[in-house]
Amino acid sequence: MVQQQAALLKPESLVAEFKKNNVTHIVTIPDSETNYLYELMKEQDWLEVVPTSREGETFAIALGLIVGGKVPVCVIQNTGMMESGDSIRGMSLDANFPLVMLIGYRGWTRHGVITDSAAKYTETFLHAMGINYYLLEGDDDASRISVAFEEARKNSCPVAVLVGDEYHGFNRM
Amino acid sequence: MFDSADMFRAFQPHRDKAIVLVTGTCGRDWRAISEDEKRDLSLQGAMGQTNAAALGFALAQPNEKVVLFDSEGSLQMNMGILGTIAGMKPENFVHFLMDNEVYATTGGQPTPNAGNINFAGMAREAGYASTFSFDNLEEFADSIEKVMQAEGPVFVAMKMTPKVENEPIGRRVRSPQRGRAETIKVMQEELRISIA
């Protein structure tokens, strides 16, 4: 019998962290693993969800929101982050504004061998861009989102939060 | 086709208090014509993404009219933005497209399927509330007041005369442009916006 993992990462914990850090907009491309998170975010009257057509848009839209006085978070998958390279460079790193990006760490595993190239290159990509990051593996790690916000605001730069666990609860009714 | 400087001269009297963003070679004509530099904002910085940044600003400031002068080369790098903008329905957003059918800054090579794409049709089918097309200055000048009062998001396709640059980059005469950081700082002071 497979044992249930303790302290699974709950979508509610992520939304609570967004509220704590005065987030106003989520700029995102949803994926099947984050469907419940998407639905939960849509239910919050203090939060506006901005669905995009491609991940590169998210960093540009976020820049416009920041310049306009709002607090966006980019929520995308690691594959999309790599697609967004020029946008991250020109619309986030060069702009010198605080931004937290929540990145789904597709293919990541603590145990065994990583075989998915999406995961293999995720941290390499962030190192190349000079972007610091924090890893969420379970609910106890959710407060690292606040740590990322503090660092982004202190240094006026993007900071990544890698979600190394699926948002358990995506299959709720 | 008509000249971008002439187009901007026709637009300027109808600008009112709008925040104006430009991109592409045609956009360089705007600075000499603008009469309210404090409300000119540059959010350029990544290929094909100025339109997305303009959308973000329009969403952040729904009580300000936001006018973007985009280029077809830029839009074709990021065509999905039409659906993104239409989906968010920013009523305060006017999206002009300066279509000169070439990459003017790299020597005038044609953009993909140049001259054969109905950009206003694409915007209309994507879900923009109002769309217009102009290929001559007279019609544009006669219609600009109506364009600026149309229900948003508004899309305006315009055929622009190319201003092709063939000089090596080091020998080109550059018109002075304000940097992105400067325009952001000045505009935020003008609108009393602080970084949250």
XYZ file of C-alpha atoms in Angstrom:
369
model
C 0.000 0.000 0.000
C 1.358 3.374 -0.949
C 1.683 5.694 2.019
C 0.260 9.157 1.790
C 2.907 11.877 1.886
C 2.629 14.071 4.980
C 2.080 17.837 4.787
C 1.127 18.050 1.115
C 1.306 21.473 -0.422
C -2.169 22.957 -0.278
C -3.411 25.540 -2.800
C -5.006 27.360 0.151
C -1.527 27.894 1.644
C -0.314 29.548 -1.544
C -3.345 31.827 -1.721
C -2.856 32.766 1.949
C 0.731 33.731 1.182
C -0.429 35.852 -1.758
C -2.858 37.697 0.489
C -0.279 38.191 3.216
C 2.019 39.854 0.673
C -0.705 42.123 -0.780
C -0.690 40.451 -4.183
C -3.254 42.036 -6.509
C -2.831 40.085 -9.777
C -1.831 36.573 -10.836
C -0.481 36.530 -14.387
C -0.566 32.956 -15.526
C -0.978 30.090 -17.896
C -2.823 27.391 -16.001
C -1.893 23.728 -16.357
C -3.692 20.569 -15.374
C -1.748 20.200 -12.142
C -2.694 23.673 -10.931
C -6.330 23.636 -11.934
C -7.661 23.743 -8.390
C -5.260 26.561 -7.507
C -6.583 28.445 -10.545
C -10.174 27.954 -9.462
C -9.323 28.987 -5.898
C -7.575 32.153 -7.082
C -10.554 33.042 -9.270
C -12.799 32.890 -6.191
C -10.841 35.575 -4.308
C -12.432 39.004 -4.618
C -9.137 40.731 -3.751
C -7.232 38.958 -6.506
C -7.459 39.337 -10.288
C -6.309 36.472 -12.489
C -4.840 37.463 -15.866
C -4.766 34.457 -18.223
C -2.113 34.817 -20.930
C -1.527 33.180 -24.291
C 2.172 32.487 -23.799
C 4.499 32.667 -20.818
C 6.680 35.455 -22.225
C 3.694 37.760 -21.913
C 3.490 37.235 -18.175
C 6.669 39.152 -17.340
C 5.734 42.074 -19.608
C 2.202 42.272 -18.229
C 3.679 42.076 -14.735
C 5.992 44.997 -15.504
C 3.043 47.116 -16.630
C 1.132 46.203 -13.488
C 4.091 47.027 -11.242
C 4.682 50.375 -12.946
C 0.976 51.043 -12.425
C 1.304 50.405 -8.686
C 0.038 46.809 -8.426
C 1.600 43.627 -7.026
C 1.564 40.789 -9.561
C 2.915 37.240 -9.280
C 3.768 35.245 -12.413
C 2.541 31.645 -12.096
C 3.908 29.449 -14.870
C 5.631 26.111 -15.446
C 9.398 25.666 -15.815
C 9.009 24.962 -19.540
C 7.304 28.314 -19.960
C 9.954 30.057 -17.885
C 12.582 28.895 -20.350
C 10.422 30.090 -23.245
C 10.324 33.492 -21.535
C 14.070 34.114 -21.467
C 14.124 37.401 -23.380
C 11.077 38.690 -21.539
C 12.626 37.869 -18.151
C 15.803 39.664 -19.238
C 14.233 42.778 -20.697
C 11.020 43.132 -18.731
C 12.118 42.002 -15.285
C 15.872 41.853 -14.668
C 16.643 45.072 -16.562
C 13.654 46.867 -15.077
C 14.841 46.529 -11.474
C 11.443 46.088 -9.851
C 10.493 43.445 -7.285
C 8.730 40.406 -8.755
C 8.007 36.933 -7.420
C 7.557 34.181 -9.969
C 6.008 30.862 -8.943
C 7.388 28.142 -11.177
C 5.947 24.656 -11.459
C 8.970 22.351 -11.271
C 7.853 19.752 -13.825
C 9.928 16.596 -13.650
C 11.529 17.359 -10.309
C 12.038 14.570 -7.791
C 13.975 14.469 -4.544
C 14.472 10.747 -4.873
C 15.930 8.853 -7.783
C 17.137 10.312 -11.043
C 15.638 13.308 -12.836
C 14.892 12.241 -16.380
C 12.720 15.119 -17.590
C 14.882 17.739 -19.330
C 12.413 20.401 -18.154
C 13.583 19.740 -14.608
C 17.193 19.110 -15.603
C 17.624 22.645 -16.938
C 15.384 24.596 -14.540
C 17.970 25.543 -11.924
C 20.678 25.861 -14.594
C 18.476 28.428 -16.323
C 17.919 30.406 -13.124
C 21.646 30.363 -12.357
C 22.405 31.644 -15.848
C 19.952 34.516 -15.405
C 21.286 35.277 -11.920
C 17.880 34.760 -10.318
C 17.756 33.437 -6.771
C 15.138 30.830 -5.940
C 13.466 28.899 -3.156
C 11.961 25.418 -3.257
C 8.536 24.421 -1.993
C 8.135 20.717 -1.343
C 5.303 20.686 1.152
C 2.954 22.856 3.142
C 5.600 23.710 5.729
C 7.589 25.449 2.990
C 4.807 27.840 1.930
C 6.242 30.659 4.043
C 9.189 30.742 1.641
C 6.917 32.762 -0.626
C 7.107 35.550 1.968
C 10.870 35.133 2.076
C 10.957 35.537 -1.694
C 8.837 38.693 -1.492
C 11.083 40.176 1.169
C 14.162 39.509 -0.954
C 12.555 40.810 -4.158
C 11.523 44.045 -2.440
C 14.853 44.505 -0.700
C 16.880 44.047 -3.885
C 14.320 45.261 -6.479
C 14.701 42.129 -8.544
C 12.869 38.963 -9.570
C 12.970 35.981 -7.210
C 11.701 32.521 -8.150
C 9.797 30.020 -6.040
C 9.997 26.515 -7.443
C 7.082 24.251 -6.677
C 8.616 20.807 -6.401
C 5.370 19.190 -5.428
C 2.113 19.206 -7.329
C -0.603 21.296 -5.725
C -2.398 18.435 -4.052
C -6.063 19.024 -4.199
C -6.228 19.660 -7.908
C -8.638 16.781 -8.244
C -11.097 18.060 -5.663
C -14.718 18.495 -6.619
C 0.151 54.121 -46.890
C 0.761 57.329 -44.953
C 3.561 58.885 -42.983
C 3.839 58.118 -39.279
C 4.784 61.700 -38.378
C 1.678 62.976 -40.192
C -0.389 60.356 -38.390
C 0.948 61.451 -34.987
C 0.222 65.102 -35.832
C -3.377 64.167 -36.572
C -3.607 62.139 -33.361
C -2.055 64.671 -30.971
C -5.059 67.076 -30.753
C -7.275 64.132 -29.760
C -4.923 62.692 -27.178
C -6.475 64.521 -24.221
C -4.834 63.054 -21.063
C -4.045 59.619 -22.473
C -0.899 57.739 -21.489
C 0.937 57.060 -24.771
C 3.396 54.235 -25.480
C 5.174 53.683 -28.801
C 7.350 51.010 -30.369
C 9.089 50.332 -33.696
C 10.862 52.705 -36.088
C 7.638 54.605 -36.823
C 7.225 55.246 -33.108
C 10.367 57.352 -33.029
C 8.442 60.198 -34.675
C 6.241 60.639 -31.616
C 8.628 62.401 -29.266
C 8.942 65.514 -31.430
C 5.161 65.761 -31.743
C 3.970 64.894 -28.232
C 2.767 67.875 -26.208
C 2.579 66.064 -22.866
C 5.861 64.244 -22.312
C 5.007 63.507 -18.668
C 2.335 61.107 -19.934
C 4.579 59.401 -22.491
C 5.657 56.017 -21.160
C 8.262 53.626 -22.527
C 7.840 49.958 -21.609
C 9.978 48.569 -24.421
C 12.643 46.018 -23.575
C 11.844 42.594 -25.015
C 10.943 41.468 -28.505
C 7.213 41.672 -29.142
C 6.306 42.392 -25.546
C 5.598 46.129 -25.412
C 1.945 45.372 -26.141
C 1.782 43.026 -23.142
C 3.400 45.609 -20.862
C 0.928 48.238 -22.084
C -1.920 45.870 -21.247
C -0.522 45.440 -17.733
C -0.429 49.181 -17.226
C -3.965 49.584 -18.567
C -5.184 46.957 -16.090
C -3.371 48.668 -13.231
C -4.783 52.099 -14.081
C -8.341 51.536 -15.356
C -9.261 55.206 -14.974
C -6.500 56.353 -17.351
C -6.843 55.945 -21.117
C -3.818 53.972 -22.340
C -2.840 54.316 -26.010
C -0.271 52.004 -27.583
C 1.289 52.540 -31.012
C 2.479 49.023 -31.807
C 4.221 47.757 -34.956
C 3.316 44.735 -37.058
C 6.778 43.199 -36.665
C 6.366 43.351 -32.924
C 2.786 42.076 -32.956
C 3.686 39.138 -35.202
C 6.215 38.027 -32.596
C 3.438 37.845 -30.045
C 0.145 37.385 -31.856
C -1.430 35.607 -28.899
C -1.588 38.947 -27.115
C -4.694 39.776 -29.170
C -6.581 37.044 -27.333
C -5.070 38.013 -23.992
C -6.141 41.649 -24.408
C -9.585 40.768 -25.711
C -10.064 38.373 -22.803
C -9.253 41.012 -20.181
C -11.545 43.578 -21.874
C -9.687 46.744 -20.816
C -12.162 49.476 -21.774
C -9.425 52.099 -21.393
C -7.058 50.549 -23.955
C -6.540 51.770 -27.545
C -4.187 49.598 -29.593
C -2.921 51.267 -32.765
C -0.897 49.136 -35.186
C 1.625 50.850 -37.469
C 1.949 48.331 -40.305
C 4.793 49.253 -42.676
C 5.096 45.635 -43.931
C 8.864 45.501 -43.277
C 11.485 45.220 -40.583
C 12.610 48.804 -41.209
C 15.369 48.827 -38.632
C 17.196 45.859 -40.171
C 17.122 47.052 -43.767
C 13.549 46.616 -44.925
C 13.136 42.863 -45.151
C 9.426 41.992 -45.425
C 7.593 40.788 -42.344
C 5.978 37.346 -42.768
C 3.202 37.448 -45.378
C 3.643 41.216 -45.557
C 0.674 43.084 -46.945
C -1.641 40.106 -46.842
C -2.656 39.969 -43.195
C -5.890 41.590 -42.068
C -4.768 42.643 -38.589
C -7.990 44.494 -37.783
C -9.904 41.384 -38.819
C -7.789 39.264 -36.501
C -8.366 41.667 -33.618
C -12.093 41.747 -34.300
C -12.331 37.951 -34.335
C -10.171 37.750 -31.197
C -12.777 39.821 -29.402
C -11.746 43.491 -29.412
C -14.822 45.651 -28.843
C -14.036 48.082 -31.697
C -11.748 47.798 -34.724
C -10.743 50.183 -37.517
C -8.464 50.125 -40.592
C -6.879 53.087 -42.390
C -4.578 53.291 -45.390
C -4.615 57.066 -45.950
C -4.149 60.129 -43.790
C -7.344 61.917 -44.785
C -9.612 59.128 -43.651
C -7.574 58.644 -40.480
C -7.720 62.342 -39.593
C -11.473 62.424 -40.215
C -12.022 59.394 -37.981
C -9.576 59.812 -35.089
C -12.101 61.514 -32.817
C -14.506 58.605 -33.301
C -11.664 56.121 -32.711
C -10.730 57.726 -29.401
C -14.350 57.625 -28.217
C -15.030 54.032 -29.303
C -15.757 51.281 -26.798
C -12.549 49.560 -25.699
C -10.485 47.618 -26.175
C -10.022 49.345 -29.530
C -7.765 48.133 -32.358
C -6.683 50.435 -35.195
C -4.694 49.021 -38.123
C -2.821 51.637 -40.154
C -0.682 51.253 -43.278
C 2.494 53.271 -42.672
C 5.178 54.336 -45.135
C 8.364 52.422 -44.228
C 11.344 54.395 -42.990
C 14.022 51.859 -43.812
C 17.421 52.156 -42.183
C 20.320 50.772 -44.200
C 23.223 52.577 -42.577
C 25.417 50.452 -40.339
C 24.229 50.842 -36.772
C 27.279 52.847 -35.713
C 26.658 55.464 -38.417
C 22.956 55.993 -37.906
C 21.730 59.377 -36.744
C 19.620 58.756 -33.677
C 16.803 61.032 -32.624
C 17.048 61.555 -28.873
C 14.703 59.244 -26.981
C 14.012 59.163 -23.259
C 15.059 56.033 -21.392
C 12.513 53.624 -19.955
C 13.435 54.267 -16.326
C 13.110 58.034 -16.800
C 9.678 57.811 -18.405
C 8.453 55.498 -15.636
C 9.701 57.817 -12.903
C 8.186 60.941 -14.450
C 4.877 59.258 -15.246
C 4.574 57.791 -11.740
C 5.111 61.247 -10.267
C 2.498 62.628 -12.664
C -0.087 59.997 -11.637
C 1.118 59.788 -8.010
C 1.827 56.081 -8.232
C 4.222 54.387 -5.846
C 5.688 50.899 -6.154
C 3.678 48.634 -3.871
